[in-house]
Coordinates of C-alpha atoms in Angstrom, one line a residue:
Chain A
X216 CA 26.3 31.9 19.1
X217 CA 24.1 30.5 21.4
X218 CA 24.4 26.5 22.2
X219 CA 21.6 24.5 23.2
X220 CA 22.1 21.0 24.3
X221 CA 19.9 18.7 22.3
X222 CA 18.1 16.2 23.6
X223 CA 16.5 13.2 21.5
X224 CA 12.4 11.9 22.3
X225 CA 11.9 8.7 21.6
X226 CA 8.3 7.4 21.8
X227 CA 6.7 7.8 24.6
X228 CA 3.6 8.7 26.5
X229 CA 2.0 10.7 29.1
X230 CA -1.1 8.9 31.1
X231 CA -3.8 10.4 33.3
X232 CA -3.8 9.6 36.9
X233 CA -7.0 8.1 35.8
X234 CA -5.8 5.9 33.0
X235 CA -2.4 4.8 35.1
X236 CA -5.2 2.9 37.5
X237 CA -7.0 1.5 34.3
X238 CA -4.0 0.3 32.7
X239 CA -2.1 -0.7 36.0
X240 CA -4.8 -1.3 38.6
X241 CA -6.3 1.0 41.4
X242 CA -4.4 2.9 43.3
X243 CA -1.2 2.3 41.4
X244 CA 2.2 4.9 41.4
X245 CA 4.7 5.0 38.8
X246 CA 8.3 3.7 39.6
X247 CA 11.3 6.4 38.6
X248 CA 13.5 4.5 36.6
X249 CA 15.2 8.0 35.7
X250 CA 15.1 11.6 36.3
X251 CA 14.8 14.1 32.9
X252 CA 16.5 16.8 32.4
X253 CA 13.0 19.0 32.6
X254 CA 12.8 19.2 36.3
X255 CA 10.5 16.9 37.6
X256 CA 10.0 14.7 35.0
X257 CA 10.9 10.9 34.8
X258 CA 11.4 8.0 32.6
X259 CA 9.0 5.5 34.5
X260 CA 10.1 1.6 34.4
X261 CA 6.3 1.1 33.5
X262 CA 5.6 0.8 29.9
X263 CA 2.1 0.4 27.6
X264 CA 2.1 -1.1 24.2
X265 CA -0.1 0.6 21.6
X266 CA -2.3 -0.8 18.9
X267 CA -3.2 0.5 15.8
X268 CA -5.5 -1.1 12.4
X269 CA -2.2 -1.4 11.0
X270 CA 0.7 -2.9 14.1
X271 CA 1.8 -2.3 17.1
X272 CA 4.1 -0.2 19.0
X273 CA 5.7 -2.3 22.1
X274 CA 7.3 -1.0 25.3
X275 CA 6.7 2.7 24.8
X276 CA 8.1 4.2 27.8
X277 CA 6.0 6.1 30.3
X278 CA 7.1 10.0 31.4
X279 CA 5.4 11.0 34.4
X280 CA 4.5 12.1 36.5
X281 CA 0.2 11.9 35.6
X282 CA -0.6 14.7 33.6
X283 CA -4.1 15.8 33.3
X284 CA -4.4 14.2 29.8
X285 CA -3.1 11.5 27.9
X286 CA -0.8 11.9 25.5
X287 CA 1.3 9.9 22.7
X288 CA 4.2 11.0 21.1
X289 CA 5.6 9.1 18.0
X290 CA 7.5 9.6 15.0
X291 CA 6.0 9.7 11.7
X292 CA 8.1 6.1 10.9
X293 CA 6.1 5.3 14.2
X294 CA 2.4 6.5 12.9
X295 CA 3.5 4.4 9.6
X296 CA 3.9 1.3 11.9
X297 CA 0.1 1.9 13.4
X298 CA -1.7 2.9 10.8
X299 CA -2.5 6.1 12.2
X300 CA -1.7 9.9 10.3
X301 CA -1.0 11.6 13.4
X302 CA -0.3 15.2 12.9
X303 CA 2.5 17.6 14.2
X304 CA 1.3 19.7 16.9
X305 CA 2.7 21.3 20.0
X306 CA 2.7 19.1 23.1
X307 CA -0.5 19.4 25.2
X308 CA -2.3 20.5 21.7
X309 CA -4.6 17.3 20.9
X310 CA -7.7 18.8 19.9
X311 CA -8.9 16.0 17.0
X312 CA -6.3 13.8 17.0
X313 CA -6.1 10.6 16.3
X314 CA -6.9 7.7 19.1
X315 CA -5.7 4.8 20.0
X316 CA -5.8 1.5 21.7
X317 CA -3.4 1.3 24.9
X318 CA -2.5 -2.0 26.6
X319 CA -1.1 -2.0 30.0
X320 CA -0.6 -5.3 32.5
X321 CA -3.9 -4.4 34.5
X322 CA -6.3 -3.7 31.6
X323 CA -7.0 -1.9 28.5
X324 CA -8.5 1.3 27.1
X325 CA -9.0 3.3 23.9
X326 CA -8.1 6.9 24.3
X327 CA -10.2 9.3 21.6
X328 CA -7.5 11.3 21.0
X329 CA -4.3 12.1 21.4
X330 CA -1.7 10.7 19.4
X331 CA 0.6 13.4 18.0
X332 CA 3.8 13.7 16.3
X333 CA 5.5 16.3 19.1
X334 CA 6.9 19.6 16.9
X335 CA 10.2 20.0 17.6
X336 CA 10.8 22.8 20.4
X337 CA 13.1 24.3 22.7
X338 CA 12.5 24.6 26.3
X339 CA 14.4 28.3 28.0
X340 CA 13.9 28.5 31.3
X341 CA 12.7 32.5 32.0
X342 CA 15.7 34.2 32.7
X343 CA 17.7 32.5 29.6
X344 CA 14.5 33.7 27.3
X345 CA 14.6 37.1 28.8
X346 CA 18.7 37.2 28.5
X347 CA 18.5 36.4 24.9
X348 CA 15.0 38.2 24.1
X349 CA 13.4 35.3 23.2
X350 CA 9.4 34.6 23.9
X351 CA 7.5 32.1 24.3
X352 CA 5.9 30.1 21.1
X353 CA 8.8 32.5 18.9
X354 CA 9.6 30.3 15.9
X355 CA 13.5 29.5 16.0
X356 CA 16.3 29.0 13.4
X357 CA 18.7 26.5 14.7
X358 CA 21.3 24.2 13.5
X359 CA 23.0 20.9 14.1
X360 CA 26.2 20.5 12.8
X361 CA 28.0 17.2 11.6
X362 CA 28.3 14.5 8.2
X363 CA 24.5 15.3 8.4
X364 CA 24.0 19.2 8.9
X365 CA 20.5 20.0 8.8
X366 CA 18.8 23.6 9.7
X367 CA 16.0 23.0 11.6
X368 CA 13.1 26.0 10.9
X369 CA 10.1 26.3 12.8
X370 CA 11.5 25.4 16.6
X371 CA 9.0 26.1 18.8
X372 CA 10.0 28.6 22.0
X373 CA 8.6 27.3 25.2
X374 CA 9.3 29.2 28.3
X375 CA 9.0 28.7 31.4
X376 CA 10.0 28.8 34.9
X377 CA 9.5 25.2 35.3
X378 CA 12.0 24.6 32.1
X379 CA 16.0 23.7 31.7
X380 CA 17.4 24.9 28.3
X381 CA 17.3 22.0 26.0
X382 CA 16.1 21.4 22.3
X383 CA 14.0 18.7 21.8
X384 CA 13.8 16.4 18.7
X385 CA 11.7 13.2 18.0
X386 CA 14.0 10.0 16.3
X387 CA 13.3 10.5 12.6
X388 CA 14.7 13.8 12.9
X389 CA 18.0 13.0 14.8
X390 CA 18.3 10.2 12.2
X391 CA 17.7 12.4 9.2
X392 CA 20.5 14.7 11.0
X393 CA 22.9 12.3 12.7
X394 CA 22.5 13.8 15.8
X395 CA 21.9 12.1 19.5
X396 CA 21.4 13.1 23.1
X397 CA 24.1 15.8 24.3
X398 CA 24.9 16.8 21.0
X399 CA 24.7 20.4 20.8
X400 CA 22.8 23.0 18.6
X401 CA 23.6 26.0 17.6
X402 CA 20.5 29.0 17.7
X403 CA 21.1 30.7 14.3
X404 CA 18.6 33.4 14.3
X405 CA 15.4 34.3 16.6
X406 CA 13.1 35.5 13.5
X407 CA 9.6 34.8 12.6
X408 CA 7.9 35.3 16.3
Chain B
X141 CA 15.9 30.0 -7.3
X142 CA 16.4 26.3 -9.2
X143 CA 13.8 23.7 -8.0
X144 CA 14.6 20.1 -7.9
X145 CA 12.0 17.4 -7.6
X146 CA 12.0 15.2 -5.1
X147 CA 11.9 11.0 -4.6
X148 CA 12.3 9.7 -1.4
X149 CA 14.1 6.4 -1.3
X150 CA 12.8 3.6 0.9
X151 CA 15.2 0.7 1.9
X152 CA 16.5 -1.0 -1.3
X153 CA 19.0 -3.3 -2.4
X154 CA 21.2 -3.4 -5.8
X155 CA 22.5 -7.2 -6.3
X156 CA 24.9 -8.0 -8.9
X157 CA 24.4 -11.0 -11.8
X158 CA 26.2 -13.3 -9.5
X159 CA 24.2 -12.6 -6.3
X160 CA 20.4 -12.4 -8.5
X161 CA 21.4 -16.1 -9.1
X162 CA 22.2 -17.4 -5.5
X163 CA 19.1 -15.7 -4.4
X164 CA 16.6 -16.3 -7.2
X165 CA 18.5 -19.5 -9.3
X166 CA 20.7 -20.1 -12.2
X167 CA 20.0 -17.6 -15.1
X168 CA 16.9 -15.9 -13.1
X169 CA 16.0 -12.5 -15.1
X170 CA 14.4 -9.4 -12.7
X171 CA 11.0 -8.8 -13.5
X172 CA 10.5 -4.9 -13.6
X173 CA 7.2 -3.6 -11.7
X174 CA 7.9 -0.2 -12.1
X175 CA 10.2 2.3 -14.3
X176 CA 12.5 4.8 -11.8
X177 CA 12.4 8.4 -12.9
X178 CA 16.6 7.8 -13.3
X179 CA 16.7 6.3 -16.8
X180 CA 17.3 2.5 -17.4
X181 CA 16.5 2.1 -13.4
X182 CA 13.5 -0.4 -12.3
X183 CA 11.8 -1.5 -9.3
X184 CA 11.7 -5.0 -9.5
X185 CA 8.7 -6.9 -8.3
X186 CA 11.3 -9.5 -7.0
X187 CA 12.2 -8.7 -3.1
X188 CA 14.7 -9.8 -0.7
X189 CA 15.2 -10.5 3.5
X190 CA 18.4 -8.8 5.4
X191 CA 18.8 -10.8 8.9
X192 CA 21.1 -8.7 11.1
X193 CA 22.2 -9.4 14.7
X194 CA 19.4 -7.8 15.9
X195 CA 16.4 -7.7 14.1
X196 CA 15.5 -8.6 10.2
X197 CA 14.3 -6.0 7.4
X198 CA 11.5 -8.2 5.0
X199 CA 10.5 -7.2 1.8
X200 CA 13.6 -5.4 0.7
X201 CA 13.1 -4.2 -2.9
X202 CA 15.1 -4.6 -5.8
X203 CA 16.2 -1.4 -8.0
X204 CA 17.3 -3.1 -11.4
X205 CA 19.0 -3.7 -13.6
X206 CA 22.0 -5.7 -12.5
X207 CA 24.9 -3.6 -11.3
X208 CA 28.6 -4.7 -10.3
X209 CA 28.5 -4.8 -6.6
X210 CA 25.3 -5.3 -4.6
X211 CA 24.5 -2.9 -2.2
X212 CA 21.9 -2.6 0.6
X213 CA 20.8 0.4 0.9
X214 CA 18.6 1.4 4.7
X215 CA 17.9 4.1 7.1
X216 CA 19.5 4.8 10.0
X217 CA 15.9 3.8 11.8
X218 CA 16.9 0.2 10.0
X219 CA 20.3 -0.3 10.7
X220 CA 19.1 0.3 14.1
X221 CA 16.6 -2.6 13.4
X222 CA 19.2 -4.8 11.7
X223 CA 21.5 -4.2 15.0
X224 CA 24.2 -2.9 12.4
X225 CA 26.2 0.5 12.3
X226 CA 25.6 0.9 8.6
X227 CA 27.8 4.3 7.5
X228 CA 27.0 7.4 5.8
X229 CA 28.3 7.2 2.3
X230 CA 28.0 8.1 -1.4
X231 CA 25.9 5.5 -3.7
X232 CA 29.0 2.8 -4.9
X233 CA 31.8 3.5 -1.9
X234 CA 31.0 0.8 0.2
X235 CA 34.9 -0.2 1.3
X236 CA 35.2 -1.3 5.2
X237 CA 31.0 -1.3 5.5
X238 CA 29.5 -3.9 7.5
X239 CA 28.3 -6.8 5.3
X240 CA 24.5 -8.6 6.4
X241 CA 22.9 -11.9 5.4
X242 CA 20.7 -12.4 2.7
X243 CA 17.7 -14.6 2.0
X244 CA 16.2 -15.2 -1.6
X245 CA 13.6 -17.8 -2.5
X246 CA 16.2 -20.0 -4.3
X247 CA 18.9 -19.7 -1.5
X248 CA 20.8 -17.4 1.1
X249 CA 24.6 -15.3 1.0
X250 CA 26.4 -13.1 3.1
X251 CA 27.9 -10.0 1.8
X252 CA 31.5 -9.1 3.4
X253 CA 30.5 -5.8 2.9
X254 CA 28.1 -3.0 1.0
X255 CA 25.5 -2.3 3.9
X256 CA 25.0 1.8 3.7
X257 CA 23.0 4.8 4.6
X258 CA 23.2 6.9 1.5
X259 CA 24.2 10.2 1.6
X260 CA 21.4 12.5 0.6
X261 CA 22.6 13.9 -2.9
X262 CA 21.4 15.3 -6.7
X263 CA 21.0 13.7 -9.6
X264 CA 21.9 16.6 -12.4
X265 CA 22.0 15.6 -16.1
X266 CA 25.2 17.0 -17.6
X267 CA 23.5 19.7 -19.1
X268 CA 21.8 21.2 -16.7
X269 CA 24.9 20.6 -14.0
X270 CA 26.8 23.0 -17.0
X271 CA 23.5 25.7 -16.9
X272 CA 24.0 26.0 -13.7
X273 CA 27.4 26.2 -13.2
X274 CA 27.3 23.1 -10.7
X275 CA 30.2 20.2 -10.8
X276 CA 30.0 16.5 -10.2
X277 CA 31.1 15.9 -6.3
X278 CA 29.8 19.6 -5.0
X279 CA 28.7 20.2 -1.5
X280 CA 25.2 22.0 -2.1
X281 CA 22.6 23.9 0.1
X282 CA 18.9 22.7 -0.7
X283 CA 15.6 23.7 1.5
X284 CA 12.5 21.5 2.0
X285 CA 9.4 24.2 2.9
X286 CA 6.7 23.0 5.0
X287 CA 5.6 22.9 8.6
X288 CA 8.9 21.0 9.2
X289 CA 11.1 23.0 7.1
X290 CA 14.5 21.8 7.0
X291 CA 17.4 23.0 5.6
X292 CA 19.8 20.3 3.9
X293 CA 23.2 21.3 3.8
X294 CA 26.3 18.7 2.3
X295 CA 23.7 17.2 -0.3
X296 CA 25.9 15.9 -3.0
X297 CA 25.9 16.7 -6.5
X298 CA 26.4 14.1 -8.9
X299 CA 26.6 14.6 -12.7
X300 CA 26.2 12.0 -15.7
X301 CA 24.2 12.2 -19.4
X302 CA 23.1 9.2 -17.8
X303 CA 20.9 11.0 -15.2
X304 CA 17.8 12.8 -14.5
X305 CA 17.2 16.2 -12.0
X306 CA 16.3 14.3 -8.8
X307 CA 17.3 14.6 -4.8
X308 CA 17.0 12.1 -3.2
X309 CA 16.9 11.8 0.4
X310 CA 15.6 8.3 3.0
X311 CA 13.0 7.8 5.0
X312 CA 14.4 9.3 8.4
X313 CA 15.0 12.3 6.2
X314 CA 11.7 12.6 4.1
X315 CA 9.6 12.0 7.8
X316 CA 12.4 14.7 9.4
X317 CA 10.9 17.4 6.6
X318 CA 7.2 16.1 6.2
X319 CA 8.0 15.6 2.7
X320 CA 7.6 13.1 0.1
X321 CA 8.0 12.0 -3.6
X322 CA 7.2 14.8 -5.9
X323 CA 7.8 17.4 -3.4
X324 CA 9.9 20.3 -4.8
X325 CA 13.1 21.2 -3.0
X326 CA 14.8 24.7 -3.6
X327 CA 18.6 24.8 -4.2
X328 CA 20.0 27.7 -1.9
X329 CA 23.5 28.1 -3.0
X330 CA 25.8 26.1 -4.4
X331 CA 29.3 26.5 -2.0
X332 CA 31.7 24.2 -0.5
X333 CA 32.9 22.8 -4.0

């Protein structure tokens, strides 16, 4: 059976190079406070707090580097905490999403959209995808084993030569299945593509 | 294939005679805001505070009547919150859990014990367990549809004349499926006795 490790996404955010100067000041650069396990990407030390009509989420950790749009990924416990219904979609998918109000130490800013609970997925890089015969956007069967077990349907395929093999969940599902980073999955079946 | 309504179960808190008392006063009677679909079982309008080492849970209802033992019963996204490593159990075997202060209007306690994350589980009444050739304690299969499909395995049956056909699942799981009260889950198989 194939093993994938798991890793778990808490909240965080992706900024604009253009929004990183509104919320940080002109000119700014984000500082690496880790490297990811997708190559390239970082934990920054910067964080932004987010305001919704309801609360508001503090210290949600930037992932850079600048993407061309901004993006924020919560849990559905999270949305319940702002006040917002933010929908399940696909990263980089934010077409009528909710905004929201973003507080940084430089200034402030209300994006119009983009607030999204991230569908779980699994990044292959190419030449694991074409080893197994999996492609990309393929809907997965996989499994995560413990006091918890839970099948998870509907795991989005992303490939890409840009990718390390790892299956992303967001906190209210690694709760629900008692499952944390470096845990690892088990593909069951690659149906429904 | 045998469907099985759903109620998600929020944080909640059962409090025996002795503990209603310390927290509410001397011969204080629950005051019922709303009937649970298990017979006999109320939400009270009454609530009550957990203060952990980390972080405090507010409004914490009551499920009435009365029972033996009190028991607080949280997510795993709370127990983070409370800074406490609540464990998954059964409803009722709460030997060797971690015990949490408790405010009340009338006054405060600690429990030594009887903090939980409840293992998700069934609610058969006798004669339907019997239909169905299903026994108290079984290990069962169940399936949430939806665009987060999940598949719930170790959900626990439990049988009594005393009970109505419910699953029951928390808050980590019912955001984990994108489901909610009233949802209908589908029993898969019934293994692992």
């Amino acid at each position: 059976m194939i093993q994938i490790p798991l890793g778990v996404s808490a909240r965080h955010i992706h900024l604009s190079a253009e929004h990183i100067e509104q919320l940080f000041g002109k000119g700014y650069q984000l500082n690496v406070k880790k490297q990811l396990s997708q190559p390239g990407q970082f934990a920054a030390e910067e964080t932004v707090i987010a305001v919704g009509p309801r609360g508001t989420l503090e210290q949600i950790r930037i992932v850079g580097p600048a993407r061309a749009v901004t993006q924020l990924e919560v849990s559905r416990t999270d949305a319940v905490t702002l006040g917002l219904n933010a929908p399940l979609r696909a990263s980089g998918n934010i077409a009528g999403t909710p905004g929201v109000k973003l507080i940084g130490p430089a200034g402030e800013l209300t994006i119009v959209e983009g607030l999204i609970v991230t569908a779980r997925h699994i990044h292959f890089h190419t030449s694991d995808a074409v080893k197994w015969g999996i492609i990309d956007k393929q809907l997965l069967t996989v499994k995560l084993e413990g006091e918890r077990s839970l099948i998870f349907e509907r795991v989005i395929a992303r490939v890409s030569d840009r990718y390390a093999l790892e299956m992303h969940i967001d906190t209210d599902e690694a709760n629900a299945a008692g499952a944390k980073t470096g845990d690892i999955a088990h593909l069951l079946t690659s149906v429904d593509a």
